[in-house]
Amino acid sequence: MESFLIVLLTFLSLSQAVVSHAASPAQLYWESKLPNTPMPRSIQEFLPEADYSAQGGANLFLASGGVMKSRTFAYKHAGTDEELAASSNADIFFFEHQLKPGTKLKVQFSTTIRKAKFIPFSVAKTMPMSSKDLPQLLARLSITPTSAAARVVNQTINDCATPSVSGEPELCAASLEQMVDFSLKKLGNDDIQVKSTQVEKVDRAIQEYTIQEGVERFAGSKTVACHAKNFAYPMFMCHAAATTRAYSVPLVGANGSKVNAMVACHTNTARWNPKNLAFQMLKVTPGSVPVCHFLPEDHIMWGTSK
């Protein structure tokens, strides 16, 4: 009888966990809009474990995990001497012709625990997202205006307000629902694929990775890239990427680390900042050749199978 009760309680506990997880509004929205598209693990890690939509400013900021930090690609800005020096021993940018088996690149892939969680859509759509409303936003989140967190928030708000360098449509999405809606609007609803870099075994240090057999072009001529931004909660800069070719690239590190990486190759860089870090590292000029880079785990690539 005792063993039966233990089994029953375990079943009920697991069932409750499944129901609770399935009841996540963001996950339910994904399943309703993308019933045939698996949710990448990187997105799953941003799903909140509880509904904190009714919580106040400070609680909202803390419940979402505090300031989110990610590796960003600032095509609008010039690379600084400090950034160039810090990047000199890694292949942050490379050429499209290098995407073939046997190519060796020095890369740093690191798995991090995703503490930051999506805020509910009902909250995200009410958050002020302009420089003039910055004091109101900081007050709502109980962030001190002179703090490092405030500077991070201000920088991302400015980035979101600056027009795209490529002229392509873009949106700063503060919820999974906003990301889904933007991507489907640009791609349609048929045969949607969503991928991100997957790290199977990782060493946080920069090391030499070798491209393996199995390099594949991802999706068709239309893609949407969603880049994680530094912010007070998960914020993604999503842009329609008609001038980007995406690839799925298997890698093995010198110590056996395995990565199935997503690569974005930008075919039109004519409007990028001429002193962008990519041009300084590759020693090329804007618009001369496609510029490629690996996508970090928390950046998402959307496309279609056609």
C-alpha positions as MATLAB code, in Angstrom:
seq = 'MESFLIVLLTFLSLSQAVVSHAASPAQLYWESKLPNTPMPRSIQEFLPEADYSAQGGANLFLASGGVMKSRTFAYKHAGTDEELAASSNADIFFFEHQLKPGTKLKVQFSTTIRKAKFIPFSVAKTMPMSSKDLPQLLARLSITPTSAAARVVNQTINDCATPSVSGEPELCAASLEQMVDFSLKKLGNDDIQVKSTQVEKVDRAIQEYTIQEGVERFAGSKTVACHAKNFAYPMFMCHAAATTRAYSVPLVGANGSKVNAMVACHTNTARWNPKNLAFQMLKVTPGSVPVCHFLPEDHIMWGTSK';
ca = [
       0.000    0.000    0.000;
       2.818    2.367    0.911;
       4.607    1.778   -2.390;
       1.321    2.366   -4.240;
       0.885    5.715   -2.494;
       4.447    6.720   -3.346;
       3.849    5.900   -7.026;
       0.520    7.739   -6.982;
       1.994   10.843   -5.352;
       4.896   10.826   -7.803;
       2.466   10.586  -10.730;
       0.328   13.412   -9.394;
       3.400   15.562   -8.796;
       4.677   14.985  -12.326;
       1.216   15.573  -13.779;
       0.922   18.844  -11.898;
       4.322   19.943  -13.169;
       3.382   19.101  -16.755;
       0.072   20.922  -16.487;
       1.747   23.918  -14.865;
       4.405   24.059  -17.565;
       1.890   23.553  -20.375;
      -0.213   26.353  -18.940;
       2.509   28.920  -19.671;
       0.761   31.543  -21.844;
       3.872   31.999  -23.993;
       4.201   28.271  -24.663;
       0.498   27.907  -25.411;
       0.755   30.805  -27.857;
       3.692   29.121  -29.609;
       1.751   25.855  -29.894;
      -1.302   27.632  -31.317;
       0.700   29.559  -33.925;
       3.406   26.984  -34.672;
       1.858   23.553  -34.022;
       4.356   21.770  -36.293;
       7.491   23.663  -35.286;
       9.488   22.420  -32.276;
      10.507   25.158  -29.849;
      14.321   25.394  -29.663;
      15.883   24.698  -26.293;
      17.279   28.227  -26.205;
      13.738   29.656  -26.253;
      12.473   27.132  -23.714;
      15.076   28.408  -21.257;
      13.480   31.871  -21.403;
      10.005   30.601  -20.472;
       8.957   31.782  -16.988;
       8.383   29.099  -14.398;
       5.565   31.123  -12.838;
       3.075   33.751  -13.880;
       4.279   36.998  -12.337;
       2.172   39.313  -14.521;
       0.422   40.744  -11.485;
       3.649   41.560   -9.637;
       4.903   45.099   -9.249;
       7.941   46.897  -10.638;
      10.775   45.651   -8.422;
       9.304   42.164   -8.255;
       8.897   42.107  -12.045;
      12.537   43.086  -12.542;
      13.818   40.523  -10.039;
      11.446   37.758  -11.164;
      12.598   38.114  -14.759;
      16.136   37.464  -13.593;
      17.742   40.881  -13.478;
      19.769   42.447  -16.277;
      20.219   40.085  -19.198;
      23.607   40.132  -20.935;
      24.329   38.610  -24.299;
      26.908   38.914  -27.046;
      25.525   41.501  -29.437;
      26.494   42.455  -32.994;
      26.384   46.234  -33.425;
      26.390   46.836  -37.174;
      25.481   50.482  -36.564;
      28.562   51.267  -34.473;
      32.294   51.588  -35.011;
      34.533   49.077  -33.310;
      36.751   50.554  -30.611;
      40.452   49.914  -30.179;
      39.652   48.016  -26.976;
      37.184   45.742  -28.800;
      39.657   45.107  -31.593;
      42.418   44.205  -29.122;
      40.092   41.919  -27.139;
      38.945   40.162  -30.332;
      42.334   39.773  -32.004;
      42.779   36.126  -30.985;
      39.312   34.931  -32.084;
      37.558   34.537  -35.440;
      34.432   36.508  -34.541;
      33.922   37.315  -38.227;
      34.956   35.267  -41.249;
      34.238   34.772  -44.969;
      31.479   32.676  -46.529;
      33.934   30.630  -48.593;
      35.388   29.301  -45.325;
      32.177   27.361  -44.575;
      33.511   23.981  -45.700;
      34.730   20.827  -43.950;
      38.256   21.139  -42.606;
      38.230   24.884  -42.008;
      39.622   25.755  -38.588;
      38.344   28.783  -36.672;
      39.128   30.064  -33.191;
      35.788   30.542  -31.421;
      34.420   30.838  -27.908;
      31.119   29.068  -27.247;
      29.870   29.189  -23.679;
      26.757   27.753  -22.140;
      25.181   29.972  -19.521;
      22.251   29.460  -17.200;
      19.360   31.529  -18.503;
      18.217   33.409  -15.423;
      16.308   36.076  -17.329;
      12.752   35.061  -18.255;
      10.220   36.475  -20.672;
       7.835   38.940  -19.112;
       4.148   38.323  -19.970;
       2.829   39.799  -23.198;
       0.187   41.696  -21.251;
       2.979   43.479  -19.392;
       5.407   43.829  -22.312;
       2.965   45.779  -24.464;
       2.473   48.368  -21.694;
       6.166   49.033  -21.027;
       7.355   52.448  -22.314;
      10.111   51.996  -24.890;
      11.412   55.444  -25.818;
      14.212   57.644  -24.491;
      11.772   60.294  -23.313;
       9.957   57.673  -21.238;
      13.159   56.250  -19.721;
      12.540   57.724  -16.226;
       9.063   56.158  -16.199;
      10.445   52.765  -17.261;
      13.235   52.824  -14.655;
      10.762   53.818  -11.957;
       8.426   51.005  -12.953;
      11.289   48.534  -12.670;
      12.673   50.177   -9.512;
      16.063   50.659  -11.188;
      18.224   53.481   -9.865;
      18.726   56.036  -12.696;
      22.490   56.299  -12.036;
      23.091   52.531  -11.900;
      24.848   50.277  -14.406;
      21.505   48.579  -15.092;
      20.018   51.947  -16.074;
      22.853   52.543  -18.563;
      22.248   49.118  -20.124;
      18.518   49.812  -20.461;
      19.160   53.242  -21.982;
      21.630   51.888  -24.558;
      19.221   49.210  -25.768;
      16.307   51.649  -25.978;
      18.458   53.900  -28.158;
      19.470   50.936  -30.347;
      15.825   49.944  -30.765;
      14.917   53.494  -31.812;
      17.700   53.779  -34.407;
      16.640   52.802  -37.960;
      18.040   49.568  -39.366;
      21.317   49.979  -41.260;
      19.985   47.699  -44.013;
      16.619   49.382  -44.288;
      14.943   46.056  -43.448;
      11.949   45.939  -41.077;
      12.889   45.300  -37.463;
      11.271   45.150  -34.051;
      12.493   44.974  -30.477;
      10.426   42.103  -29.077;
      10.033   41.965  -25.300;
       7.872   38.841  -25.246;
       7.759   35.522  -27.052;
       4.373   36.462  -28.500;
       5.818   39.606  -30.094;
       8.699   37.606  -31.563;
       6.326   35.014  -33.026;
       3.974   37.625  -34.496;
       6.777   39.606  -36.160;
       8.414   36.492  -37.630;
       5.191   35.047  -39.023;
       4.212   38.408  -40.505;
       7.474   38.475  -42.462;
       7.665   34.763  -43.367;
       4.056   33.589  -43.595;
       2.638   30.633  -41.700;
       3.758   27.642  -43.797;
       6.702   25.315  -43.130;
       8.307   27.515  -40.482;
      11.682   26.448  -39.131;
      13.274   27.916  -36.007;
      16.860   27.144  -34.995;
      19.589   28.318  -32.663;
      23.148   27.264  -31.882;
      23.217   24.054  -29.838;
      26.198   23.248  -27.634;
      26.571   19.555  -26.736;
      29.832   19.776  -24.855;
      31.551   23.016  -24.095;
      34.797   24.530  -22.943;
      34.425   28.193  -22.039;
      37.899   29.078  -23.277;
      38.586   30.160  -26.842;
      39.747   27.158  -28.796;
      40.187   25.983  -32.356;
      37.095   24.376  -33.882;
      37.095   22.376  -37.093;
      34.095   22.450  -39.433;
      32.763   18.938  -40.059;
      30.883   17.360  -42.966;
      27.222   18.354  -43.041;
      27.237   22.122  -43.581;
      23.706   22.978  -44.711;
      21.972   26.099  -45.931;
      19.186   26.973  -43.508;
      15.783   27.964  -44.868;
      15.052   29.677  -48.156;
      15.555   33.212  -49.384;
      13.622   34.798  -46.507;
      14.793   34.680  -42.907;
      14.207   36.540  -39.666;
      17.030   36.868  -37.159;
      16.284   37.673  -33.514;
      19.343   38.887  -31.606;
      19.280   38.957  -27.812;
      19.996   42.414  -26.430;
      21.316   43.528  -23.063;
      18.286   44.688  -21.095;
      16.399   44.483  -17.800;
      14.520   41.414  -19.091;
      14.743   39.354  -22.323;
      14.640   41.698  -25.307;
      15.284   40.581  -28.891;
      16.074   42.761  -31.875;
      14.261   40.904  -34.668;
      14.803   41.906  -38.273;
      13.697   40.570  -41.623;
      16.917   39.394  -43.236;
      16.421   39.321  -46.993;
      20.149   39.934  -47.497;
      21.320   37.236  -45.085;
      22.210   33.637  -45.894;
      21.991   31.316  -42.900;
      23.782   28.011  -42.412;
      23.774   25.129  -39.955;
      27.403   24.210  -39.278;
      28.666   21.193  -37.260;
      31.885   21.847  -35.343;
      34.261   19.864  -33.160;
      36.693   21.642  -30.858;
      40.304   20.732  -30.221;
      39.279   19.155  -26.907;
      36.245   17.327  -28.318;
      33.653   20.035  -27.655;
      30.749   19.609  -30.090;
      28.595   22.421  -31.420;
      25.864   22.547  -34.044;
      26.212   26.237  -34.805;
      24.036   28.665  -36.689;
      25.910   31.051  -38.968;
      24.638   34.272  -40.500;
      26.349   35.581  -43.645;
      25.425   39.165  -44.488;
      25.536   39.698  -48.232;
      24.942   43.465  -48.205;
      27.088   45.406  -45.752;
      27.246   48.626  -47.773;
      25.402   50.645  -45.127;
      27.278   49.315  -42.094;
      29.525   51.680  -40.192;
      32.799   51.774  -42.210;
      34.750   51.288  -38.972;
      32.653   48.374  -37.786;
      34.636   45.695  -35.975;
      33.966   43.210  -38.800;
      35.724   45.376  -41.407;
      38.650   46.061  -39.110;
      39.166   42.373  -38.365;
      38.694   41.103  -41.936;
      40.431   44.097  -43.540;
      37.665   44.621  -46.096;
      35.441   47.562  -47.007;
      31.639   47.920  -46.680;
      29.741   46.113  -49.420;
      32.782   44.327  -50.845;
      32.184   40.737  -49.638;
      29.685   38.827  -47.472;
      30.554   38.920  -43.762;
      29.759   35.859  -41.641;
      29.593   35.185  -37.905;
      28.365   32.476  -35.547;
      25.171   33.125  -33.624;
      25.339   32.794  -29.816;
      22.965   30.291  -28.229;
      20.418   32.910  -27.249;
      20.047   34.320  -30.768;
      17.249   32.812  -32.857;
      17.051   32.240  -36.626;
      13.659   31.859  -38.327;
      13.016   30.661  -41.878;
      10.915   28.506  -44.160;
      11.684   25.228  -45.875;
      11.069   26.763  -49.311;
];
